[in-house]
C-alpha cells in the first residue's frame, strides 16, 4: 500500500490556494520603502541589474590570502536592459485594444457603480511603445549597467587591466544580436576609458569579435542544438499546464476586484506590462498595482518555473549543450597558467576573456557550475538525474530568475596565483605556485557545491569535480536528435503538483519570454 502523503506538502498547497483566493485582502504590489515589498525585485529575468545586486543576500567571507594575485578573468554576461521585442510590442498593442473594449463593456453595464473600481490609468491607456516597428535593442539604462560594471571590475581586479590594450590580451566577444554587441561596446568603453586619445575622455577603439549566428556554439549553443530544440518543443505545453492554476486564480481575482471580464490572456499581458513598466520606466503604480503581493510572488514563480524547466535544471540537455563555453573558459585559464609557468612577460598573453550574450547563455553556464541548487541536488545533476521544480511560494527557493539571470547578470571566474606553503620542505621551481578559481555571480563570491561549498577552489579540483563530469560528453553527440526515451516515474513532489493541476486545470496562456 502506498504511503500517505506527508502533512507539510498538502498544507503548503492549501496555503497557496488560500493566498491566491484572498486577493483583495492583501496589499497591492506598489513601490515600497526600505524593507517592504518592492515589485521591482520580483520581475524574474526582467529585473534590472542594480535591483538584483541590491537584493543579493549572498554573504561570503574572504577566503584567499593577501599574497594571491589574480592573473586571468573570464566573464560571461547577459546583455543589459533592453526594449520589448517586436513580438511583445504587438502584444501590448493588442492589450490596449482589449482594455478599451473592456471599458466600453463596463460602461454598458446596468450597475451604476460598474466603473467605480476600475483604476483611472486603464481608461484610455495606450502602450508607451505604440507605433514602434522594431524592438529588443539595448536601452540607455542597459548601456549604463555594462559601463558601470566595467568600472567596478577594473576597480576590483586592480593590476589585471594595467597593460596597454591589445585584442589578444583583453579579448571581447559577443553574439551577433545587436543588444549583446552593444553591451560589449558599453563595457569596453568603461574598461578602457582614459586609455586612448579619442575625445575629451580619451577613449580608444577596441575590437569586439562575433561568430556567425548559425555557427556560434560557444555563446549561442542553443541555436545549433537540435536535441534541445526538440526537448523544448515537447516540454513547453507541459510548462503551460503547470502555470495554468495560478494564472486562472489570478484572473479570477482580477475580475472580482475590478469588475472587468478579464481573460487569462489579459492577465498574462498585464503581468508582462507590469514587468516592462517597472523595469524600463520605473512605473510601479499602474499595471503592477493591479496585483497584490501574493499574486506577484506566484506570477514570479511561474516565470522562474519556465526558466528552470526550459533553460535550467529541468533537463540535463539544457546545460550540457553549454559544454563548448565551459571548455573555452577552462582552456583560457590553462593557457594563462602555462604563460605564468613559462615566465611570459605581462602583455604577451591573454589576461581577460570577456563575453556578452543572453539569458539562454548565462543560465546553462550557471547550471554547469552547479549554482542555485537545493540541498543534495548537486549530486543528482552529476548523476544526470532530473530535479524537482523550484519550491512553490510561500516556501523559499534558491532558483529565482531575478538573481540567476537579471539584465546584465553575469558569472566571473577569476584565476588566482598563490604561493604554495612548503612546510619547510624543498620544492622544485615549477611547484612554487598553485592556482585557484573564484566564482562570482553578479559580482558576489558564491560557494561551489562541487568544491566542498568553497568559493575559492584549487584549479585542479575545479577541473576534476566540476568540469570533468560534464566534458565526458560531446556537443555534437548530445545535440543530435535521438529517439524519445521512456519517461521515468515521476517524483513524489511531481505527483503532488499533478494533483493540484487536477483541482484547478483550465485553459492556459502563451509562454513568457525570458
Coordinates of C-alpha atoms in Angstrom, one line a residue:
X1 CA 0.0 0.0 0.0
X2 CA 1.3 3.4 -0.9
X3 CA 2.4 5.6 2.0
X4 CA 0.1 8.5 2.9
X5 CA 1.3 11.9 1.8
X6 CA 3.4 13.8 4.3
X7 CA 1.4 16.6 6.0
X8 CA 3.6 19.6 5.1
X9 CA 3.1 19.4 1.4
X10 CA -0.8 19.4 1.4
X11 CA -0.7 22.1 3.9
X12 CA 1.6 24.2 1.7
X13 CA -0.8 23.6 -1.2
X14 CA -3.7 24.9 0.9
X15 CA -1.7 28.0 1.7
X16 CA -1.1 28.6 -2.0
X17 CA -4.8 28.3 -2.8
X18 CA -5.7 30.5 0.2
X19 CA -3.2 33.2 -0.7
X20 CA -4.4 33.4 -4.3
X21 CA -8.1 33.4 -3.4
X22 CA -7.5 36.0 -0.7
X23 CA -6.8 38.5 -3.5
X24 CA -8.4 41.7 -2.4
X25 CA -7.5 41.4 1.3
X26 CA -3.8 41.7 0.6
X27 CA -1.7 44.8 -0.1
X28 CA -1.2 45.9 -3.7
X29 CA 2.4 45.4 -5.1
X30 CA 3.3 49.0 -5.1
X31 CA 6.7 50.6 -4.8
X32 CA 7.7 50.2 -1.2
X33 CA 10.1 51.8 1.3
X34 CA 13.2 50.1 2.7
X35 CA 12.4 46.6 4.0
X36 CA 8.9 46.5 2.5
X37 CA 7.7 44.6 -0.6
X38 CA 9.1 46.1 -3.8
X39 CA 7.7 44.6 -7.0
X40 CA 10.9 45.6 -8.9
X41 CA 12.6 42.7 -7.0
X42 CA 10.1 40.2 -8.3
X43 CA 10.3 40.5 -12.1
X44 CA 12.2 37.3 -12.8
X45 CA 14.6 37.8 -15.7
X46 CA 13.2 41.2 -16.5
X47 CA 14.8 42.6 -13.3
X48 CA 17.2 45.5 -13.6
X49 CA 20.8 44.6 -12.6
X50 CA 21.2 47.2 -9.9
X51 CA 17.9 46.0 -8.2
X52 CA 19.2 42.4 -8.4
X53 CA 22.5 43.3 -6.9
X54 CA 20.8 45.3 -4.1
X55 CA 18.6 42.3 -3.1
X56 CA 21.5 39.8 -3.3
X57 CA 21.7 38.0 0.1
X58 CA 24.9 36.1 -0.7
X59 CA 27.4 36.5 2.1
X60 CA 30.9 35.1 1.7
X61 CA 33.8 35.7 4.0
X62 CA 37.2 36.4 2.3
X63 CA 38.9 33.1 1.8
X64 CA 42.0 33.9 -0.1
X65 CA 45.4 35.0 1.1
X66 CA 46.5 38.6 0.5
X67 CA 49.5 37.1 -1.3
X68 CA 47.3 35.6 -4.0
X69 CA 47.3 37.6 -7.3
X70 CA 44.6 37.5 -10.0
X71 CA 46.2 36.5 -13.3
X72 CA 43.2 35.9 -15.6
X73 CA 39.5 36.7 -15.7
X74 CA 36.6 35.1 -17.5
X75 CA 33.3 37.0 -17.8
X76 CA 30.1 35.5 -19.1
X77 CA 27.4 38.3 -19.1
X78 CA 23.9 38.8 -20.3
X79 CA 23.1 41.9 -22.3
X80 CA 21.8 44.9 -20.4
X81 CA 18.2 46.1 -20.0
X82 CA 16.5 46.1 -23.4
X83 CA 13.3 47.4 -25.0
X84 CA 10.4 44.9 -25.6
X85 CA 10.9 42.7 -28.6
X86 CA 8.8 43.3 -31.8
X87 CA 6.5 40.3 -30.8
X88 CA 5.9 41.8 -27.3
X89 CA 5.2 45.3 -28.7
X90 CA 2.4 43.8 -30.8
X91 CA 1.1 42.0 -27.7
X92 CA 0.9 45.4 -25.8
X93 CA -0.8 47.0 -28.8
X94 CA -3.4 44.2 -28.6
X95 CA -3.7 44.7 -24.9
X96 CA -4.6 48.4 -25.5
X97 CA -7.4 47.5 -27.9
X98 CA -8.6 44.8 -25.4
X99 CA -8.7 47.3 -22.5
X100 CA -10.7 49.8 -24.5
X101 CA -13.2 47.0 -25.3
X102 CA -13.5 46.1 -21.6
X103 CA -14.0 49.7 -20.5
X104 CA -16.7 50.1 -23.2
X105 CA -18.4 46.9 -21.9
X106 CA -18.3 48.1 -18.3
X107 CA -19.9 51.4 -19.3
X108 CA -22.8 49.5 -20.8
X109 CA -23.4 47.5 -17.6
X110 CA -26.7 48.3 -15.8
X111 CA -24.9 48.8 -12.4
X112 CA -24.3 52.4 -11.8
X113 CA -21.1 51.7 -9.9
X114 CA -19.6 49.4 -12.5
X115 CA -16.8 51.9 -13.3
X116 CA -16.0 52.7 -9.7
X117 CA -13.4 50.0 -9.1
X118 CA -11.5 50.5 -12.4
X119 CA -8.1 52.2 -12.0
X120 CA -8.1 55.5 -13.8
X121 CA -4.9 54.8 -15.8
X122 CA -6.7 52.0 -17.7
X123 CA -9.2 54.4 -19.2
X124 CA -7.6 55.5 -22.5
X125 CA -4.3 53.6 -21.9
X126 CA -2.0 53.2 -24.8
X127 CA 1.3 51.4 -24.9
X128 CA 4.4 53.5 -24.5
X129 CA 5.8 51.6 -27.4
X130 CA 2.8 52.2 -29.7
X131 CA 3.9 52.7 -33.3
X132 CA 7.3 51.0 -32.8
X133 CA 8.1 48.5 -35.6
X134 CA 11.4 47.3 -34.2
X135 CA 12.3 46.3 -30.7
X136 CA 14.7 44.4 -28.5
X137 CA 17.5 47.0 -28.6
X138 CA 19.7 47.9 -25.7
X139 CA 18.3 51.0 -23.9
X140 CA 20.3 53.7 -22.2
X141 CA 19.8 52.1 -18.8
X142 CA 21.3 48.9 -20.2
X143 CA 24.3 50.8 -21.5
X144 CA 24.9 52.2 -18.1
X145 CA 24.6 48.8 -16.5
X146 CA 27.5 47.4 -18.6
X147 CA 29.6 50.6 -18.4
X148 CA 29.3 50.7 -14.6
X149 CA 30.0 47.0 -14.4
X150 CA 33.3 47.5 -16.3
X151 CA 34.4 50.3 -13.9
X152 CA 33.7 48.1 -10.9
X153 CA 35.5 45.1 -12.5
X154 CA 38.5 47.3 -13.2
X155 CA 38.5 48.6 -9.6
X156 CA 38.0 45.1 -8.1
X157 CA 40.8 43.4 -10.1
X158 CA 43.4 46.2 -9.9
X159 CA 46.5 45.4 -11.8
X160 CA 44.9 43.0 -14.2
X161 CA 43.9 45.7 -16.6
X162 CA 47.1 47.8 -16.4
X163 CA 48.5 46.6 -19.7
X164 CA 48.2 48.5 -22.9
X165 CA 45.1 47.3 -24.7
X166 CA 45.6 44.6 -27.3
X167 CA 42.7 42.3 -28.5
X168 CA 44.8 39.3 -27.8
X169 CA 45.4 40.4 -24.2
X170 CA 41.8 41.6 -23.5
X171 CA 39.5 39.6 -25.7
X172 CA 36.0 41.0 -26.0
X173 CA 33.4 38.7 -27.6
X174 CA 29.6 39.0 -28.3
X175 CA 26.9 37.3 -30.2
X176 CA 25.7 38.9 -33.4
X177 CA 22.5 40.0 -31.8
X178 CA 22.8 43.9 -31.6
X179 CA 21.8 44.2 -27.9
X180 CA 24.7 41.8 -27.0
X181 CA 27.3 43.5 -29.1
X182 CA 26.1 46.9 -27.9
X183 CA 26.6 45.6 -24.3
X184 CA 30.1 44.6 -25.2
X185 CA 30.8 48.1 -26.5
X186 CA 29.4 49.8 -23.4
X187 CA 31.5 47.5 -21.2
X188 CA 34.6 48.2 -23.4
X189 CA 34.1 52.0 -23.1
X190 CA 34.1 51.7 -19.3
X191 CA 37.0 49.3 -19.2
X192 CA 39.2 51.4 -21.5
X193 CA 38.1 54.9 -20.6
X194 CA 41.2 57.1 -20.3
X195 CA 43.4 54.6 -22.2
X196 CA 43.3 56.3 -25.6
X197 CA 43.3 59.7 -27.3
X198 CA 39.7 59.9 -28.7
X199 CA 37.7 62.9 -27.4
X200 CA 37.9 64.7 -24.1
X201 CA 37.6 61.5 -22.0
X202 CA 40.4 59.9 -24.0
X203 CA 38.5 56.8 -25.3
X204 CA 40.2 54.3 -27.6
X205 CA 38.9 51.9 -30.3
X206 CA 38.7 48.2 -29.4
X207 CA 37.7 45.0 -31.0
X208 CA 34.5 43.0 -30.5
X209 CA 34.6 39.6 -32.0
X210 CA 31.4 37.7 -33.1
X211 CA 30.8 34.3 -34.6
X212 CA 28.0 33.8 -37.2
X213 CA 24.6 33.1 -35.5
X214 CA 24.5 29.8 -37.4
X215 CA 27.8 28.5 -36.1
X216 CA 28.3 30.2 -32.7
X217 CA 28.2 27.1 -30.4
X218 CA 30.2 28.9 -27.7
X219 CA 27.7 31.7 -26.9
X220 CA 24.6 30.6 -28.9
X221 CA 24.8 26.9 -28.4
X222 CA 21.0 26.7 -28.0
X223 CA 20.6 27.8 -31.7
X224 CA 22.5 24.8 -33.0
X225 CA 21.4 22.0 -30.7
X226 CA 18.6 20.0 -32.3
X227 CA 18.2 17.8 -29.3
X228 CA 17.5 20.8 -27.1
X229 CA 15.1 22.4 -29.6
X230 CA 13.2 19.1 -29.8
X231 CA 13.1 18.9 -26.0
X232 CA 11.8 22.4 -25.7
X233 CA 9.1 22.0 -28.3
X234 CA 7.8 18.9 -26.4
X235 CA 8.1 20.4 -23.0
X236 CA 6.5 23.8 -23.5
X237 CA 2.9 22.6 -23.4
X238 CA 3.7 20.8 -20.0
X239 CA 5.1 24.1 -18.6
X240 CA 2.0 25.9 -19.7
X241 CA -0.2 23.4 -17.9
X242 CA 1.8 23.8 -14.7
X243 CA 1.3 27.5 -14.8
X244 CA -2.5 27.3 -15.5
X245 CA -3.8 27.0 -11.9
X246 CA -2.0 30.2 -10.8
X247 CA -3.0 32.2 -13.9
X248 CA -6.6 31.1 -13.6
X249 CA -6.8 32.1 -10.0
X250 CA -5.1 35.5 -10.6
X251 CA -7.5 36.1 -13.5
X252 CA -10.5 35.3 -11.2
X253 CA -9.1 37.6 -8.5
X254 CA -8.7 40.5 -11.1
X255 CA -12.3 40.0 -12.3
X256 CA -13.7 40.1 -8.7
X257 CA -11.6 43.1 -7.8
X258 CA -12.1 45.4 -10.8
X259 CA -15.4 44.1 -12.3
X260 CA -13.9 43.7 -15.7
X261 CA -14.2 40.5 -17.7
X262 CA -10.5 39.7 -18.0
X263 CA -9.3 36.5 -19.7
X264 CA -6.2 34.6 -18.7
X265 CA -4.5 36.2 -21.8
X266 CA -5.4 39.6 -20.4
X267 CA -3.9 38.7 -17.0
X268 CA -0.8 37.4 -18.7
X269 CA -0.4 40.5 -20.8
X270 CA -1.0 42.8 -17.8
X271 CA 1.7 40.9 -15.8
X272 CA 4.1 41.4 -18.8
X273 CA 3.2 45.1 -18.9
X274 CA 3.9 45.4 -15.1
X275 CA 7.3 43.9 -15.7
X276 CA 8.1 46.3 -18.6
X277 CA 6.8 49.4 -16.7
X278 CA 8.6 48.6 -13.5
X279 CA 11.9 47.6 -15.2
X280 CA 12.1 50.0 -18.1
X281 CA 10.1 53.0 -16.9
X282 CA 10.3 52.7 -13.1
X283 CA 6.5 52.8 -13.0
X284 CA 5.0 50.7 -10.3
X285 CA 1.6 52.3 -9.7
X286 CA -0.2 51.2 -12.8
X287 CA -0.2 47.6 -14.1
X288 CA 1.8 46.3 -11.1
X289 CA -0.7 47.8 -8.7
X290 CA -3.4 45.6 -10.2
X291 CA -1.8 42.6 -8.4
X292 CA -1.3 42.1 -4.7
X293 CA 1.9 40.8 -3.1
X294 CA 0.8 37.1 -3.1
X295 CA -0.2 37.3 -6.8
X296 CA 3.1 38.9 -7.8
X297 CA 5.0 36.2 -5.9
X298 CA 3.1 33.4 -7.6
X299 CA 3.4 35.0 -11.1
X300 CA 7.1 35.4 -10.5
X301 CA 7.3 31.7 -9.6
X302 CA 5.6 30.8 -12.9
X303 CA 8.3 32.8 -14.8
X304 CA 11.0 31.1 -12.7
X305 CA 9.4 27.7 -13.3
X306 CA 9.6 28.3 -17.1
X307 CA 13.2 29.3 -16.9
X308 CA 14.1 26.3 -14.7
X309 CA 12.4 23.7 -16.9
X310 CA 13.2 25.1 -20.3
X311 CA 16.6 26.7 -19.7
X312 CA 17.9 25.4 -16.4
X313 CA 18.0 22.2 -14.4
X314 CA 14.7 20.9 -15.8
X315 CA 16.6 18.6 -18.1
X316 CA 20.4 17.9 -18.5
X317 CA 20.4 18.8 -22.2
X318 CA 19.6 22.4 -21.2
X319 CA 23.0 23.0 -19.6
X320 CA 25.1 20.2 -21.1
X321 CA 24.8 21.8 -24.5
X322 CA 26.8 24.7 -23.0
X323 CA 29.9 22.5 -23.0
X324 CA 31.7 24.5 -25.7
X325 CA 31.5 27.5 -23.5
X326 CA 32.8 25.7 -20.4
X327 CA 35.7 24.2 -22.4
X328 CA 36.5 27.7 -23.7
X329 CA 36.6 29.1 -20.2
X330 CA 38.9 26.3 -18.9
X331 CA 41.2 26.5 -21.9
X332 CA 41.7 30.2 -21.4
X333 CA 42.7 29.5 -17.7
X334 CA 45.1 26.7 -18.7
X335 CA 46.7 28.9 -21.3
X336 CA 47.2 31.7 -18.6
X337 CA 48.8 29.1 -16.2
X338 CA 51.2 27.9 -18.9
X339 CA 52.2 31.5 -19.6
X340 CA 52.9 32.1 -15.9
X341 CA 54.8 28.9 -15.5
X342 CA 56.9 29.7 -18.6
X343 CA 57.5 33.2 -17.2
X344 CA 56.0 35.0 -20.2
X345 CA 56.2 38.8 -19.6
X346 CA 52.9 40.7 -18.9
X347 CA 51.3 41.9 -22.1
X348 CA 52.3 38.8 -24.1
X349 CA 49.4 36.6 -23.0
X350 CA 45.7 36.9 -22.5
X351 CA 44.6 38.4 -19.2
X352 CA 40.8 38.5 -19.7
X353 CA 38.2 36.9 -21.9
X354 CA 35.0 38.9 -21.8
X355 CA 31.8 37.6 -23.3
X356 CA 28.4 39.2 -23.8
X357 CA 25.4 37.1 -24.7
X358 CA 21.9 36.2 -23.4
X359 CA 19.9 34.7 -20.5
X360 CA 19.9 31.5 -22.6
X361 CA 23.7 31.5 -22.3
X362 CA 24.1 32.6 -18.7
X363 CA 21.5 30.2 -17.2
X364 CA 23.0 27.0 -18.6
X365 CA 26.5 28.2 -17.7
X366 CA 25.4 28.8 -14.1
X367 CA 24.0 25.2 -14.1
X368 CA 27.2 23.8 -15.4
X369 CA 28.9 25.4 -12.3
X370 CA 26.3 23.9 -10.0
X371 CA 24.9 27.2 -8.7
X372 CA 21.5 27.8 -7.2
X373 CA 20.7 24.2 -6.2
X374 CA 18.7 22.9 -3.3
X375 CA 20.3 20.5 -0.8
X376 CA 21.8 17.4 -2.4
X377 CA 20.8 18.4 -5.9
X378 CA 24.4 18.8 -7.0
X379 CA 25.0 15.0 -6.6
X380 CA 21.8 14.4 -8.7
X381 CA 23.0 16.5 -11.6
X382 CA 26.4 14.8 -11.5
X383 CA 24.4 11.6 -12.0
X384 CA 22.3 13.2 -14.6
X385 CA 19.1 12.8 -12.6
X386 CA 16.1 15.1 -13.0
X387 CA 15.4 17.6 -10.3
X388 CA 12.2 18.7 -8.7
X389 CA 10.7 22.0 -9.7
X390 CA 11.5 25.0 -7.5
X391 CA 9.5 25.1 -4.2
X392 CA 6.2 26.9 -4.5
X393 CA 5.6 30.2 -2.6
X394 CA 5.4 30.9 0.2
X395 CA 8.3 28.5 0.6
X396 CA 11.7 30.0 -0.1
X397 CA 13.9 28.9 -3.1
X398 CA 17.4 29.3 -4.4
X399 CA 16.2 29.4 -8.1
X400 CA 15.0 33.0 -8.8
X401 CA 15.3 34.5 -12.3
X402 CA 15.9 37.9 -10.7
X403 CA 19.1 36.5 -9.3
X404 CA 20.1 33.8 -11.8
X405 CA 19.8 36.0 -14.9
X406 CA 18.6 39.6 -14.5
X407 CA 19.5 42.1 -17.2
X408 CA 23.4 42.3 -17.3
X409 CA 23.5 39.2 -15.0
X410 CA 26.9 37.6 -15.1
X411 CA 29.3 35.0 -13.9
X412 CA 33.0 35.8 -13.4
X413 CA 35.7 33.2 -12.9
X414 CA 38.8 34.8 -11.5
X415 CA 42.0 32.7 -11.7
X416 CA 44.5 33.4 -8.9
X417 CA 48.1 32.5 -8.5
X418 CA 49.0 31.8 -4.8
X419 CA 52.3 31.0 -3.1
X420 CA 52.2 27.3 -2.1
X421 CA 53.0 26.6 1.6
X422 CA 56.1 24.4 1.7
X423 CA 56.2 23.4 5.4
X424 CA 60.0 23.8 5.3
X425 CA 60.5 21.1 2.6
X426 CA 62.2 21.8 -0.6
X427 CA 60.1 22.0 -3.7
X428 CA 61.0 22.5 -7.4
X429 CA 60.7 25.7 -9.2
X430 CA 57.5 24.6 -11.1
X431 CA 55.8 23.7 -7.8
X432 CA 56.2 27.1 -6.2
X433 CA 52.9 28.4 -7.1
X434 CA 49.4 27.0 -7.1
X435 CA 46.3 28.2 -8.8
X436 CA 42.8 28.8 -7.6
X437 CA 39.4 29.7 -9.1
X438 CA 37.0 32.0 -7.5
X439 CA 33.4 32.2 -9.0
X440 CA 31.5 35.4 -8.6
X441 CA 27.8 35.7 -9.6
X442 CA 26.6 39.2 -10.2
X443 CA 29.9 40.3 -8.5
X444 CA 29.3 38.4 -5.3
X445 CA 31.5 35.3 -4.5
X446 CA 29.4 32.2 -4.5
X447 CA 30.1 28.8 -3.0
X448 CA 30.6 25.8 -5.3
X449 CA 28.9 22.6 -4.2
X450 CA 31.4 20.6 -6.3
X451 CA 34.3 22.1 -4.3
X452 CA 33.2 21.5 -0.8
X453 CA 30.9 24.6 -0.9
X454 CA 34.0 26.8 -1.0
X455 CA 34.1 29.9 -3.2
X456 CA 37.9 29.6 -3.7
X457 CA 38.7 26.3 -5.3
X458 CA 42.0 24.8 -6.3
X459 CA 42.1 24.8 -10.1
X460 CA 42.8 21.1 -10.5
X461 CA 40.0 20.3 -8.1
X462 CA 37.7 22.7 -10.0
X463 CA 38.5 20.7 -13.2
X464 CA 38.1 17.3 -11.6
X465 CA 35.0 17.9 -9.5
X466 CA 33.0 20.5 -11.5
X467 CA 34.2 20.3 -15.1
X468 CA 35.1 16.7 -15.9
X469 CA 31.7 15.2 -15.1
X470 CA 30.4 17.3 -17.9
X471 CA 33.2 17.1 -20.5
X472 CA 32.8 13.4 -20.8
X473 CA 30.0 14.3 -23.2
X474 CA 30.5 15.6 -26.7
X475 CA 28.4 18.6 -28.0
X476 CA 27.9 17.1 -31.5
X477 CA 26.7 13.8 -30.0
X478 CA 24.5 15.5 -27.4
X479 CA 22.8 17.7 -29.9
X480 CA 21.7 15.2 -32.4
X481 CA 18.0 14.2 -32.4
X482 CA 17.6 10.9 -30.6
X483 CA 14.5 8.7 -30.1
X484 CA 12.3 9.9 -27.3
X485 CA 13.2 7.9 -24.2
X486 CA 10.5 6.4 -22.0
X487 CA 9.7 8.8 -19.2
X488 CA 11.0 8.0 -15.8
X489 CA 8.4 7.5 -12.9
X490 CA 7.5 10.9 -11.6
X491 CA 8.8 12.1 -8.2
X492 CA 6.5 12.5 -5.2
X493 CA 6.5 16.3 -5.5
X494 CA 5.7 16.0 -9.2
X495 CA 2.7 13.8 -8.4
X496 CA 1.5 16.3 -5.8
X497 CA 1.8 19.1 -8.4
X498 CA -0.3 17.0 -10.8
X499 CA -2.8 16.7 -8.0
X500 CA -3.1 20.5 -7.9
X501 CA -3.4 20.6 -11.6
X502 CA -6.3 18.2 -11.4
X503 CA -8.1 20.6 -9.0
X504 CA -7.5 23.8 -10.9
X505 CA -6.7 22.9 -14.5
X506 CA -8.3 25.0 -17.2
X507 CA -7.1 26.6 -20.5
X508 CA -3.6 28.0 -20.4
X509 CA -1.9 31.0 -21.9
X510 CA 1.1 31.9 -24.1
X511 CA 4.5 31.3 -22.8
X512 CA 6.5 34.1 -21.1
X513 CA 9.6 35.2 -22.9
X514 CA 12.9 35.3 -21.0

